[in-house]
C-alpha cells in the first residue's frame, strides 16, 4: 500500500487524495517529530509561567479573558472538544472525514501548534486503522475554521463519541480504538484547541472537487465535440489561430481538445437545411469560451489550494523564536471564495451542455435528426424526459451557485463576528460536482445516439472510440423506448470513472 510521509512543510493534493480516497498509510517524518517536540517544549515553558497565554492558560473565544489554573487545564482541553462536538444532521462522507483528519495532522506536524508527538502519532494510527469519526453535516461556520467537524474527530482521539470502523459499522470510538490497540489521548495545554482550529474540512473538499472537475472538464470538451458533430456543425471555429488572439489559456485548451476529437470526421460542415448555415448556435460555437473560463477558474482555485496545503493554520501558533501568538489565519475566506467560484463555473458548464442536448432533441434545430432522437416519434418519446432530468439538474446547479461566502453570521458573543461559511460552500460544491457529472452523462447519451442516427456519414475516429466504449459500458444505443434510468445511470458511472477521457486519449493523445 502507498505510504504518505508527513513532514513540516505541508502536503500535496495527491497526498490528500491518496489518504482520503485510496486508504494510503501515513508516517511521520523524523523532522516532523523533532519539530513537534521542540514546539511542545515552548508551550510547556509558557504554561509554567504565571502570565496568561491565550490557548495555553486561558479560556477560548469570548471566554479568553479567564486565566485557567494548572489543575484545570487538562479538563479545559477535554471540555473544549466535548462542547464543540456539537454537529447535527447526516453523516459526512468517509473520504471527507479522512481528508479533514489528514490535513489537521499536516498542520500539527508543522511544529507551529505545540502538540506532543504522541498526539500526532495517534492521529496517524487512527487513519491507518481505517477508523473514521462520525462528523455531521452542520456545525461549521468556516471560522475559527471547521470547529464542530474537527471536534468530532478530536473526540475520537480521546476515545469518546462514535466512529465508523473499517467494516463501515458505526460503533463507540473507545471500542474501535481498543480493538486496534490504540490508546486514547489525554489532552494537555493547548492540544484541544490545536486540534479544532483549521480550514481542513473545506480544504479537503476543495482538493477532491478539483480532481473531479479536472476529469469532468475534459469529458465536457469531448461531449461538446460529439454534439457539434451530431449537429453537423463546423469545426472551423476551433482553429488555434482564432483562440490565439484571445489568449485565455483554458479557452485554447478546450478548443484544442475539441479539435482533436473531431479530427477525421465526415459529419462536420455538412448541412441538411435548405440554405447552408453561416454560424452555429452559441452553445456549440462558444463551447471553448465557456469551458475555458471554467478551466481558468480551476487553475486559480488550484493555486489557492496549493498555498493552503503548505500552510500551518492554527490559533495561537508557536513561532520559531519561541513566541506563541494569536492570529486570524483560521479564517476560511481564501478557500471559501474559490469553492464558490467553482460552483459558479460548474453551473455554467452544466447549463451550456443542457442547451446542446435540447438542440439535439428539437427537430426544428437539429438539422435532420428525428424528434427527441426517438425511434418512432409519437409512439416513442425518445430522450424527451432525459432532457427534463438534465434541466432539473441545471436548475439546481444555478441555486447552488449562489455564493455562501457572501454571507456571514456572528457567533461567540460577537467575538467571532465575521465568518467565512467555507464549509457550506464546500458542501454545496460537492453536490454541484455530482450534478455536473450527471449533466455531462446525459449529453454524452444524447450525442452518441444522435451520431449513430446520422447514417451514411462516418464520425471521427475519436468519436467512434467513445461510442464503442460507452456501449461496452452498458449504455444502449438507438431503438424503441425502454426503461431509461438504467442507461442514464450507466452513463453517469462511465463519466465519473473517467471513461470518456480514457476512451478518447488513445486516438487523440493526452487531452489538455
Tab-separated table of C-alpha atoms in Angstrom:
chain	number	residue	atom	x	y	z
A	1	UNK	CA	0.000	0.000	0.000
A	2	UNK	CA	1.130	3.523	-0.825
A	3	UNK	CA	2.618	5.418	2.131
A	4	UNK	CA	2.427	9.181	2.622
A	5	UNK	CA	5.150	10.701	4.776
A	6	UNK	CA	4.089	13.867	6.609
A	7	UNK	CA	6.837	16.404	7.279
A	8	UNK	CA	6.906	20.012	8.427
A	9	UNK	CA	6.387	21.747	5.089
A	10	UNK	CA	2.855	20.677	4.182
A	11	UNK	CA	1.465	18.038	1.840
A	12	UNK	CA	0.370	17.810	-1.793
A	13	UNK	CA	-3.047	17.381	-3.341
A	14	UNK	CA	-2.066	13.887	-4.445
A	15	UNK	CA	-1.208	13.067	-0.819
A	16	UNK	CA	-4.694	14.156	0.263
A	17	UNK	CA	-6.359	12.071	-2.447
A	18	UNK	CA	-4.227	9.037	-1.611
A	19	UNK	CA	-5.213	9.149	2.059
A	20	UNK	CA	-8.837	10.241	1.633
A	21	UNK	CA	-9.846	8.015	-1.271
A	22	UNK	CA	-7.280	5.255	-1.569
A	23	UNK	CA	-6.590	4.500	2.100
A	24	UNK	CA	-2.856	5.246	1.881
A	25	UNK	CA	-0.886	4.733	5.084
A	26	UNK	CA	0.674	7.653	6.921
A	27	UNK	CA	4.082	8.002	8.520
A	28	UNK	CA	5.522	10.958	10.419
A	29	UNK	CA	8.973	12.061	9.295
A	30	UNK	CA	11.802	12.376	11.789
A	31	UNK	CA	11.864	16.088	11.025
A	32	UNK	CA	8.190	16.385	11.985
A	33	UNK	CA	8.659	14.507	15.251
A	34	UNK	CA	11.579	16.770	16.188
A	35	UNK	CA	9.588	19.908	15.318
A	36	UNK	CA	6.639	18.671	17.383
A	37	UNK	CA	8.890	18.080	20.394
A	38	UNK	CA	10.582	21.468	20.092
A	39	UNK	CA	7.305	23.365	19.883
A	40	UNK	CA	5.930	21.391	22.812
A	41	UNK	CA	8.846	22.486	24.975
A	42	UNK	CA	7.928	26.113	24.263
A	43	UNK	CA	4.288	25.550	25.212
A	44	UNK	CA	5.200	23.775	28.438
A	45	UNK	CA	7.593	26.560	29.417
A	46	UNK	CA	4.862	29.138	28.869
A	47	UNK	CA	2.354	27.008	30.754
A	48	UNK	CA	4.618	27.101	33.807
A	49	UNK	CA	4.682	30.915	33.898
A	50	UNK	CA	2.158	32.953	35.903
A	51	UNK	CA	1.318	35.238	32.952
A	52	UNK	CA	-1.757	34.089	30.963
A	53	UNK	CA	-1.154	32.928	27.371
A	54	UNK	CA	-4.164	32.511	25.077
A	55	UNK	CA	-4.932	28.871	24.332
A	56	UNK	CA	-2.343	27.657	26.827
A	57	UNK	CA	-3.579	29.003	30.147
A	58	UNK	CA	-6.786	30.865	29.249
A	59	UNK	CA	-10.294	30.153	28.095
A	60	UNK	CA	-11.276	30.456	24.442
A	61	UNK	CA	-13.172	32.837	22.186
A	62	UNK	CA	-15.311	35.204	24.201
A	63	UNK	CA	-14.022	33.487	27.377
A	64	UNK	CA	-10.354	34.209	26.603
A	65	UNK	CA	-10.012	36.666	29.485
A	66	UNK	CA	-10.203	33.954	32.151
A	67	UNK	CA	-6.894	32.604	33.448
A	68	UNK	CA	-7.089	28.833	33.984
A	69	UNK	CA	-5.185	27.313	36.890
A	70	UNK	CA	-2.815	24.380	36.130
A	71	UNK	CA	-5.009	21.751	37.788
A	72	UNK	CA	-7.936	22.616	35.496
A	73	UNK	CA	-6.111	22.766	32.159
A	74	UNK	CA	-6.495	19.110	31.185
A	75	UNK	CA	-10.192	19.427	31.943
A	76	UNK	CA	-10.320	22.597	29.846
A	77	UNK	CA	-8.889	20.765	26.829
A	78	UNK	CA	-11.341	17.865	27.222
A	79	UNK	CA	-14.202	20.290	27.671
A	80	UNK	CA	-13.482	22.301	24.542
A	81	UNK	CA	-13.544	19.127	22.450
A	82	UNK	CA	-16.729	17.799	24.056
A	83	UNK	CA	-18.598	21.078	23.906
A	84	UNK	CA	-17.520	21.891	20.359
A	85	UNK	CA	-18.503	18.418	19.053
A	86	UNK	CA	-21.991	19.800	18.507
A	87	UNK	CA	-22.676	18.868	14.893
A	88	UNK	CA	-26.088	17.832	13.632
A	89	UNK	CA	-27.573	16.271	10.551
A	90	UNK	CA	-26.482	13.450	8.225
A	91	UNK	CA	-23.055	11.857	8.499
A	92	UNK	CA	-20.404	13.396	6.257
A	93	UNK	CA	-18.778	11.096	3.684
A	94	UNK	CA	-15.842	8.946	4.768
A	95	UNK	CA	-13.456	10.486	2.234
A	96	UNK	CA	-14.222	13.974	3.534
A	97	UNK	CA	-13.544	12.983	7.142
A	98	UNK	CA	-10.291	11.261	6.223
A	99	UNK	CA	-9.157	14.361	4.315
A	100	UNK	CA	-10.168	16.532	7.273
A	101	UNK	CA	-8.157	14.468	9.769
A	102	UNK	CA	-5.146	14.167	7.493
A	103	UNK	CA	-4.984	17.890	6.859
A	104	UNK	CA	-5.253	18.647	10.575
A	105	UNK	CA	-2.362	16.238	11.091
A	106	UNK	CA	-0.450	18.133	8.402
A	107	UNK	CA	-0.721	21.362	10.390
A	108	UNK	CA	0.064	19.637	13.677
A	109	UNK	CA	3.266	18.277	12.145
A	110	UNK	CA	4.368	21.737	11.045
A	111	UNK	CA	5.764	22.369	14.506
A	112	UNK	CA	3.665	25.516	14.927
A	113	UNK	CA	0.888	24.066	17.109
A	114	UNK	CA	2.605	22.864	20.284
A	115	UNK	CA	1.010	19.423	20.166
A	116	UNK	CA	3.017	16.491	21.557
A	117	UNK	CA	4.442	13.945	19.097
A	118	UNK	CA	2.354	11.145	20.635
A	119	UNK	CA	-0.866	13.007	19.800
A	120	UNK	CA	0.190	13.321	16.162
A	121	UNK	CA	1.152	9.652	16.054
A	122	UNK	CA	-2.245	8.653	17.430
A	123	UNK	CA	-3.941	10.675	14.711
A	124	UNK	CA	-1.923	8.765	12.122
A	125	UNK	CA	-2.687	5.445	13.833
A	126	UNK	CA	-6.437	6.097	13.692
A	127	UNK	CA	-6.297	6.889	9.991
A	128	UNK	CA	-4.106	3.858	9.312
A	129	UNK	CA	-6.570	1.620	11.172
A	130	UNK	CA	-9.382	2.777	8.869
A	131	UNK	CA	-11.312	4.319	11.759
A	132	UNK	CA	-13.443	7.274	10.635
A	133	UNK	CA	-15.018	9.620	13.201
A	134	UNK	CA	-18.693	10.384	12.740
A	135	UNK	CA	-18.876	14.004	11.544
A	136	UNK	CA	-22.181	15.737	10.880
A	137	UNK	CA	-23.303	17.965	8.024
A	138	UNK	CA	-23.971	21.076	10.097
A	139	UNK	CA	-21.791	22.798	12.675
A	140	UNK	CA	-19.084	24.755	10.863
A	141	UNK	CA	-19.135	28.465	10.059
A	142	UNK	CA	-15.675	28.256	8.478
A	143	UNK	CA	-14.196	30.439	11.240
A	144	UNK	CA	-12.458	29.678	13.581
A	145	UNK	CA	-12.022	27.026	10.985
A	146	UNK	CA	-14.208	23.915	10.820
A	147	UNK	CA	-14.737	23.750	14.573
A	148	UNK	CA	-17.531	21.230	15.036
A	149	UNK	CA	-16.318	18.769	12.366
A	150	UNK	CA	-12.772	18.843	13.746
A	151	UNK	CA	-14.114	18.483	17.288
A	152	UNK	CA	-15.878	15.242	16.386
A	153	UNK	CA	-12.541	13.954	15.064
A	154	UNK	CA	-10.729	15.039	18.243
A	155	UNK	CA	-13.427	13.302	20.298
A	156	UNK	CA	-12.483	10.010	18.635
A	157	UNK	CA	-8.851	10.698	19.527
A	158	UNK	CA	-9.964	10.865	23.169
A	159	UNK	CA	-11.828	7.554	22.809
A	160	UNK	CA	-15.229	9.208	23.025
A	161	UNK	CA	-18.198	9.627	20.704
A	162	UNK	CA	-18.936	7.427	17.692
A	163	UNK	CA	-16.802	6.356	14.763
A	164	UNK	CA	-17.061	4.094	11.750
A	165	UNK	CA	-14.830	1.049	11.632
A	166	UNK	CA	-13.089	-0.228	8.508
A	167	UNK	CA	-16.112	-2.501	8.017
A	168	UNK	CA	-18.397	0.541	7.737
A	169	UNK	CA	-20.196	-0.170	11.009
A	170	UNK	CA	-20.609	2.736	13.451
A	171	UNK	CA	-19.534	1.857	16.995
A	172	UNK	CA	-18.373	3.709	20.129
A	173	UNK	CA	-14.959	5.178	19.361
A	174	UNK	CA	-13.432	3.731	22.522
A	175	UNK	CA	-14.323	0.202	21.402
A	176	UNK	CA	-12.811	0.746	17.977
A	177	UNK	CA	-9.576	2.162	19.391
A	178	UNK	CA	-9.261	-0.777	21.799
A	179	UNK	CA	-9.915	-3.284	19.007
A	180	UNK	CA	-6.960	-1.831	17.082
A	181	UNK	CA	-4.630	-1.464	20.062
A	182	UNK	CA	-4.765	2.341	20.074
A	183	UNK	CA	-4.687	4.117	23.439
A	184	UNK	CA	-6.942	7.192	23.787
A	185	UNK	CA	-5.131	10.505	24.219
A	186	UNK	CA	-5.274	12.586	27.412
A	187	UNK	CA	-5.047	16.119	26.069
A	188	UNK	CA	-2.810	18.719	27.712
A	189	UNK	CA	-2.381	22.501	27.444
A	190	UNK	CA	-3.304	23.901	24.048
A	191	UNK	CA	-3.797	20.489	22.417
A	192	UNK	CA	-7.590	20.511	22.376
A	193	UNK	CA	-7.607	23.936	20.758
A	194	UNK	CA	-4.903	22.949	18.266
A	195	UNK	CA	-6.992	20.018	17.049
A	196	UNK	CA	-10.003	22.212	16.250
A	197	UNK	CA	-8.724	25.425	14.668
A	198	UNK	CA	-8.339	24.880	10.927
A	199	UNK	CA	-9.750	25.103	7.426
A	200	UNK	CA	-9.149	21.384	6.937
A	201	UNK	CA	-12.657	20.267	6.018
A	202	UNK	CA	-13.247	22.914	3.393
A	203	UNK	CA	-9.718	22.442	2.038
A	204	UNK	CA	-10.100	18.673	1.764
A	205	UNK	CA	-13.340	19.083	-0.151
A	206	UNK	CA	-11.684	21.676	-2.414
A	207	UNK	CA	-8.845	19.294	-3.259
A	208	UNK	CA	-11.258	16.488	-4.119
A	209	UNK	CA	-13.520	18.789	-6.143
A	210	UNK	CA	-10.543	19.991	-8.171
A	211	UNK	CA	-9.597	16.396	-9.009
A	212	UNK	CA	-13.160	15.547	-10.049
A	213	UNK	CA	-13.659	18.741	-12.040
A	214	UNK	CA	-10.431	18.252	-13.962
A	215	UNK	CA	-11.845	14.997	-15.326
A	216	UNK	CA	-15.298	16.485	-15.909
A	217	UNK	CA	-13.950	19.461	-17.851
A	218	UNK	CA	-12.050	17.172	-20.200
A	219	UNK	CA	-15.146	14.986	-20.549
A	220	UNK	CA	-17.285	18.045	-21.277
A	221	UNK	CA	-14.924	19.084	-24.075
A	222	UNK	CA	-15.440	15.652	-25.612
A	223	UNK	CA	-19.231	15.686	-25.275
A	224	UNK	CA	-19.345	19.208	-26.724
A	225	UNK	CA	-17.362	17.960	-29.722
A	226	UNK	CA	-19.720	14.995	-30.126
A	227	UNK	CA	-22.730	17.331	-30.048
A	228	UNK	CA	-21.115	19.627	-32.626
A	229	UNK	CA	-20.528	16.607	-34.828
A	230	UNK	CA	-24.078	15.284	-34.372
A	231	UNK	CA	-25.470	18.714	-35.289
A	232	UNK	CA	-23.322	18.827	-38.450
A	233	UNK	CA	-21.629	21.928	-37.094
A	234	UNK	CA	-18.409	23.476	-38.261
A	235	UNK	CA	-15.084	22.870	-36.567
A	236	UNK	CA	-13.561	25.961	-38.187
A	237	UNK	CA	-14.335	27.984	-35.029
A	238	UNK	CA	-11.880	25.757	-33.161
A	239	UNK	CA	-8.868	26.827	-35.215
A	240	UNK	CA	-5.913	27.659	-32.965
A	241	UNK	CA	-5.259	30.995	-34.682
A	242	UNK	CA	-8.724	32.210	-33.631
A	243	UNK	CA	-8.067	31.404	-29.978
A	244	UNK	CA	-4.553	32.809	-30.075
A	245	UNK	CA	-5.948	36.317	-30.496
A	246	UNK	CA	-7.894	35.973	-27.245
A	247	UNK	CA	-5.232	34.149	-25.273
A	248	UNK	CA	-7.065	32.776	-22.243
A	249	UNK	CA	-5.235	29.512	-21.536
A	250	UNK	CA	-8.342	27.496	-20.682
A	251	UNK	CA	-10.132	28.568	-23.841
A	252	UNK	CA	-7.228	27.493	-26.029
A	253	UNK	CA	-7.002	24.145	-24.237
A	254	UNK	CA	-10.711	23.398	-24.631
A	255	UNK	CA	-10.677	24.338	-28.318
A	256	UNK	CA	-7.646	22.131	-28.898
A	257	UNK	CA	-9.353	19.219	-27.158
A	258	UNK	CA	-12.494	19.576	-29.259
A	259	UNK	CA	-10.498	19.887	-32.463
A	260	UNK	CA	-8.530	16.750	-31.630
A	261	UNK	CA	-11.733	14.790	-31.029
A	262	UNK	CA	-13.245	15.935	-34.338
A	263	UNK	CA	-10.198	15.161	-36.476
A	264	UNK	CA	-11.188	12.996	-39.439
A	265	UNK	CA	-14.941	13.472	-39.069
A	266	UNK	CA	-17.178	13.326	-42.165
A	267	UNK	CA	-20.052	14.989	-40.299
A	268	UNK	CA	-18.693	18.450	-39.586
A	269	UNK	CA	-19.687	21.138	-42.089
A	270	UNK	CA	-22.457	19.087	-43.756
A	271	UNK	CA	-25.825	20.838	-43.840
A	272	UNK	CA	-29.279	19.348	-44.328
A	273	UNK	CA	-31.033	22.714	-44.280
A	274	UNK	CA	-32.394	24.451	-47.313
A	275	UNK	CA	-29.608	27.003	-47.024
A	276	UNK	CA	-26.144	26.451	-45.542
A	277	UNK	CA	-25.524	27.726	-42.022
A	278	UNK	CA	-23.138	30.588	-41.677
A	279	UNK	CA	-22.816	30.120	-37.925
A	280	UNK	CA	-23.639	27.514	-35.279
A	281	UNK	CA	-25.584	28.444	-32.155
A	282	UNK	CA	-23.706	29.900	-29.209
A	283	UNK	CA	-23.964	26.680	-27.182
A	284	UNK	CA	-21.916	24.992	-29.915
A	285	UNK	CA	-19.769	27.822	-31.187
A	286	UNK	CA	-18.852	29.250	-27.766
A	287	UNK	CA	-18.206	25.938	-26.031
A	288	UNK	CA	-14.434	26.595	-25.686
A	289	UNK	CA	-15.013	30.078	-24.303
A	290	UNK	CA	-17.350	28.860	-21.546
A	291	UNK	CA	-15.434	25.701	-20.668
A	292	UNK	CA	-12.186	27.638	-20.935
A	293	UNK	CA	-13.288	30.246	-18.418
A	294	UNK	CA	-14.108	27.410	-16.061
A	295	UNK	CA	-10.711	25.860	-16.642
A	296	UNK	CA	-9.021	29.141	-15.742
A	297	UNK	CA	-11.135	29.283	-12.586
A	298	UNK	CA	-9.893	25.794	-11.765
A	299	UNK	CA	-6.325	26.988	-12.203
A	300	UNK	CA	-6.869	29.854	-9.761
A	301	UNK	CA	-8.540	27.551	-7.247
A	302	UNK	CA	-5.649	25.108	-7.550
A	303	UNK	CA	-3.195	27.911	-6.697
A	304	UNK	CA	-5.193	28.741	-3.556
A	305	UNK	CA	-5.344	25.081	-2.573
A	306	UNK	CA	-1.597	24.662	-3.016
A	307	UNK	CA	-0.923	27.660	-0.775
A	308	UNK	CA	-3.289	26.328	1.865
A	309	UNK	CA	-1.744	22.848	1.685
A	310	UNK	CA	1.621	24.452	2.518
A	311	UNK	CA	0.135	26.445	5.419
A	312	UNK	CA	0.034	25.908	9.179
A	313	UNK	CA	-3.447	27.029	10.197
A	314	UNK	CA	-3.900	27.316	13.959
A	315	UNK	CA	-4.519	29.903	16.656
A	316	UNK	CA	-2.409	30.651	18.573
A	317	UNK	CA	0.736	29.483	16.753
A	318	UNK	CA	4.204	28.701	18.032
A	319	UNK	CA	6.833	30.742	16.203
A	320	UNK	CA	10.487	29.698	15.781
A	321	UNK	CA	11.647	32.464	18.127
A	322	UNK	CA	9.624	30.992	20.967
A	323	UNK	CA	6.640	33.342	20.845
A	324	UNK	CA	3.091	31.971	20.968
A	325	UNK	CA	0.963	34.491	19.095
A	326	UNK	CA	-2.727	34.820	18.391
A	327	UNK	CA	-3.731	35.373	14.753
A	328	UNK	CA	-6.580	35.134	12.260
A	329	UNK	CA	-5.179	32.534	9.879
A	330	UNK	CA	-8.068	30.184	10.647
A	331	UNK	CA	-10.434	32.407	8.658
A	332	UNK	CA	-11.663	30.442	5.658
A	333	UNK	CA	-12.198	33.320	3.207
A	334	UNK	CA	-9.440	32.347	0.714
A	335	UNK	CA	-10.804	28.810	0.435
A	336	UNK	CA	-14.467	29.795	0.627
A	337	UNK	CA	-14.194	32.204	-2.295
A	338	UNK	CA	-12.755	29.660	-4.702
A	339	UNK	CA	-15.240	27.000	-3.596
A	340	UNK	CA	-17.975	29.432	-4.616
A	341	UNK	CA	-16.188	30.393	-7.837
A	342	UNK	CA	-16.059	26.715	-8.811
A	343	UNK	CA	-19.773	26.253	-8.154
A	344	UNK	CA	-20.492	29.167	-10.496
A	345	UNK	CA	-18.235	27.782	-13.221
A	346	UNK	CA	-19.696	24.286	-12.871
A	347	UNK	CA	-23.242	25.653	-13.125
A	348	UNK	CA	-22.409	27.459	-16.358
A	349	UNK	CA	-20.745	24.394	-17.852
A	350	UNK	CA	-23.826	22.331	-16.998
A	351	UNK	CA	-26.094	24.998	-18.444
A	352	UNK	CA	-24.377	25.118	-21.840
A	353	UNK	CA	-24.271	21.314	-22.022
A	354	UNK	CA	-28.031	21.157	-21.430
A	355	UNK	CA	-28.627	23.676	-24.232
A	356	UNK	CA	-26.741	21.451	-26.660
A	357	UNK	CA	-28.747	18.422	-25.555
A	358	UNK	CA	-32.009	20.287	-26.078
A	359	UNK	CA	-30.875	21.282	-29.555
A	360	UNK	CA	-30.126	17.639	-30.418
A	361	UNK	CA	-33.701	16.684	-29.467
A	362	UNK	CA	-35.548	19.522	-31.250
A	363	UNK	CA	-36.399	18.612	-34.841
A	364	UNK	CA	-36.554	22.316	-35.732
A	365	UNK	CA	-32.941	22.890	-34.697
A	366	UNK	CA	-31.213	19.519	-35.024
A	367	UNK	CA	-30.761	19.653	-38.824
A	368	UNK	CA	-32.413	16.399	-39.791
A	369	UNK	CA	-32.413	14.310	-36.627
A	370	UNK	CA	-35.692	12.654	-35.574
A	371	UNK	CA	-37.716	14.416	-32.848
A	372	UNK	CA	-36.265	13.605	-29.401
A	373	UNK	CA	-33.988	11.085	-31.165
A	374	UNK	CA	-36.959	8.722	-30.977
A	375	UNK	CA	-37.271	5.505	-32.976
A	376	UNK	CA	-40.895	6.178	-33.982
A	377	UNK	CA	-41.709	9.696	-32.792
A	378	UNK	CA	-45.205	9.858	-31.318
A	379	UNK	CA	-45.262	6.199	-30.443
A	380	UNK	CA	-41.860	6.663	-28.825
A	381	UNK	CA	-40.866	9.637	-26.648
A	382	UNK	CA	-37.156	9.049	-27.109
A	383	UNK	CA	-34.983	11.167	-24.836
A	384	UNK	CA	-37.636	13.793	-24.065
A	385	UNK	CA	-37.640	13.200	-20.314
A	386	UNK	CA	-33.884	12.630	-20.124
A	387	UNK	CA	-33.643	16.303	-21.049
A	388	UNK	CA	-36.176	17.145	-18.313
A	389	UNK	CA	-33.905	15.429	-15.826
A	390	UNK	CA	-30.927	17.327	-17.174
A	391	UNK	CA	-32.851	20.603	-16.956
A	392	UNK	CA	-33.799	19.879	-13.327
A	393	UNK	CA	-30.143	19.268	-12.523
A	394	UNK	CA	-29.123	22.509	-14.222
A	395	UNK	CA	-31.751	24.443	-12.302
A	396	UNK	CA	-30.393	23.084	-9.027
A	397	UNK	CA	-26.846	23.912	-10.148
A	398	UNK	CA	-27.913	27.541	-10.543
A	399	UNK	CA	-29.266	27.589	-6.985
A	400	UNK	CA	-26.051	26.010	-5.720
A	401	UNK	CA	-24.072	28.739	-7.490
A	402	UNK	CA	-25.387	31.351	-5.050
A	403	UNK	CA	-22.231	32.110	-3.025
A	404	UNK	CA	-22.074	31.016	0.608
A	405	UNK	CA	-19.018	33.194	1.219
A	406	UNK	CA	-21.015	36.376	0.677
A	407	UNK	CA	-22.865	35.546	3.891
A	408	UNK	CA	-21.674	35.913	7.464
A	409	UNK	CA	-23.408	35.305	10.783
A	410	UNK	CA	-21.923	36.444	14.116
A	411	UNK	CA	-21.089	33.918	16.830
A	412	UNK	CA	-19.360	33.562	20.218
A	413	UNK	CA	-20.966	36.605	21.808
A	414	UNK	CA	-19.799	38.775	18.871
A	415	UNK	CA	-16.135	37.850	19.376
A	416	UNK	CA	-16.292	35.872	16.137
A	417	UNK	CA	-18.328	38.491	14.329
A	418	UNK	CA	-17.342	37.746	10.719
A	419	UNK	CA	-17.171	34.177	9.423
A	420	UNK	CA	-16.420	32.637	6.024
A	421	UNK	CA	-19.124	29.973	5.606
A	422	UNK	CA	-16.461	27.992	3.751
A	423	UNK	CA	-17.743	24.620	4.959
A	424	UNK	CA	-21.169	25.446	3.489
A	425	UNK	CA	-19.518	26.496	0.223
A	426	UNK	CA	-17.683	23.180	0.116
A	427	UNK	CA	-20.758	21.105	0.878
A	428	UNK	CA	-22.803	22.677	-1.901
A	429	UNK	CA	-19.892	22.362	-4.323
A	430	UNK	CA	-19.835	18.595	-3.719
A	431	UNK	CA	-23.481	18.456	-4.756
A	432	UNK	CA	-22.755	20.636	-7.772
A	433	UNK	CA	-19.907	18.372	-8.905
A	434	UNK	CA	-22.163	15.311	-8.649
A	435	UNK	CA	-24.865	17.079	-10.654
A	436	UNK	CA	-22.392	18.184	-13.304
A	437	UNK	CA	-21.316	14.578	-13.855
A	438	UNK	CA	-24.964	13.617	-14.434
A	439	UNK	CA	-25.477	16.519	-16.848
A	440	UNK	CA	-22.396	15.572	-18.878
A	441	UNK	CA	-23.576	11.940	-18.868
A	442	UNK	CA	-26.930	12.932	-20.380
A	443	UNK	CA	-25.261	14.998	-23.096
A	444	UNK	CA	-22.990	12.034	-23.808
A	445	UNK	CA	-26.009	9.749	-24.035
A	446	UNK	CA	-27.838	12.057	-26.434
A	447	UNK	CA	-24.840	12.928	-28.598
A	448	UNK	CA	-23.704	9.340	-29.115
A	449	UNK	CA	-27.229	8.306	-30.099
A	450	UNK	CA	-27.534	11.264	-32.468
A	451	UNK	CA	-24.251	10.441	-34.210
A	452	UNK	CA	-25.372	6.844	-34.706
A	453	UNK	CA	-28.568	8.144	-36.331
A	454	UNK	CA	-26.537	10.029	-38.974
A	455	UNK	CA	-26.493	7.167	-41.442
A	456	UNK	CA	-24.075	7.379	-44.362
A	457	UNK	CA	-21.584	9.735	-42.717
A	458	UNK	CA	-18.586	8.449	-40.781
A	459	UNK	CA	-17.864	10.083	-37.446
A	460	UNK	CA	-14.364	10.941	-36.294
A	461	UNK	CA	-12.194	8.036	-35.075
A	462	UNK	CA	-12.207	9.528	-31.578
A	463	UNK	CA	-15.999	9.715	-31.611
A	464	UNK	CA	-16.196	6.112	-32.718
A	465	UNK	CA	-13.948	5.147	-29.812
A	466	UNK	CA	-16.222	6.907	-27.308
A	467	UNK	CA	-19.347	5.337	-28.760
A	468	UNK	CA	-17.796	1.856	-28.610
A	469	UNK	CA	-16.651	2.378	-25.019
A	470	UNK	CA	-19.975	3.728	-23.784
A	471	UNK	CA	-21.858	0.862	-25.434
A	472	UNK	CA	-19.457	-1.625	-23.851
A	473	UNK	CA	-20.234	0.020	-20.504
A	474	UNK	CA	-23.883	-0.994	-20.855
A	475	UNK	CA	-25.329	2.221	-22.279
A	476	UNK	CA	-27.616	1.178	-25.124
A	477	UNK	CA	-27.885	2.909	-28.495
A	478	UNK	CA	-30.844	3.982	-30.647
A	479	UNK	CA	-34.042	1.939	-30.644
A	480	UNK	CA	-37.601	1.819	-29.366
A	481	UNK	CA	-38.424	3.276	-25.946
A	482	UNK	CA	-37.174	1.333	-22.951
A	483	UNK	CA	-36.658	1.863	-19.229
A	484	UNK	CA	-34.286	4.802	-19.480
A	485	UNK	CA	-32.983	5.255	-15.921
A	486	UNK	CA	-30.533	2.300	-16.066
A	487	UNK	CA	-28.968	3.695	-19.259
A	488	UNK	CA	-28.546	7.122	-17.668
A	489	UNK	CA	-27.102	5.586	-14.507
A	490	UNK	CA	-24.584	3.583	-16.556
A	491	UNK	CA	-23.596	6.730	-18.471
A	492	UNK	CA	-23.134	8.559	-15.164
A	493	UNK	CA	-20.850	5.831	-13.810
A	494	UNK	CA	-18.890	5.877	-17.071
A	495	UNK	CA	-18.344	9.650	-16.898
A	496	UNK	CA	-17.401	9.693	-13.182
A	497	UNK	CA	-14.852	6.937	-13.699
A	498	UNK	CA	-13.129	8.962	-16.428
A	499	UNK	CA	-14.359	6.623	-19.162
A	500	UNK	CA	-14.797	9.410	-21.720
A	501	UNK	CA	-11.202	10.567	-21.395
A	502	UNK	CA	-9.857	7.018	-21.265
A	503	UNK	CA	-11.696	6.136	-24.481
A	504	UNK	CA	-10.563	9.220	-26.407
A	505	UNK	CA	-6.909	9.643	-25.495
A	506	UNK	CA	-5.570	6.549	-27.331
A	507	UNK	CA	-6.858	8.251	-30.503
A	508	UNK	CA	-6.253	11.933	-29.761
A	509	UNK	CA	-3.263	11.713	-27.445
A	510	UNK	CA	-3.420	13.298	-23.975
A	511	UNK	CA	-6.111	15.948	-23.647
A	512	UNK	CA	-5.158	19.323	-22.176
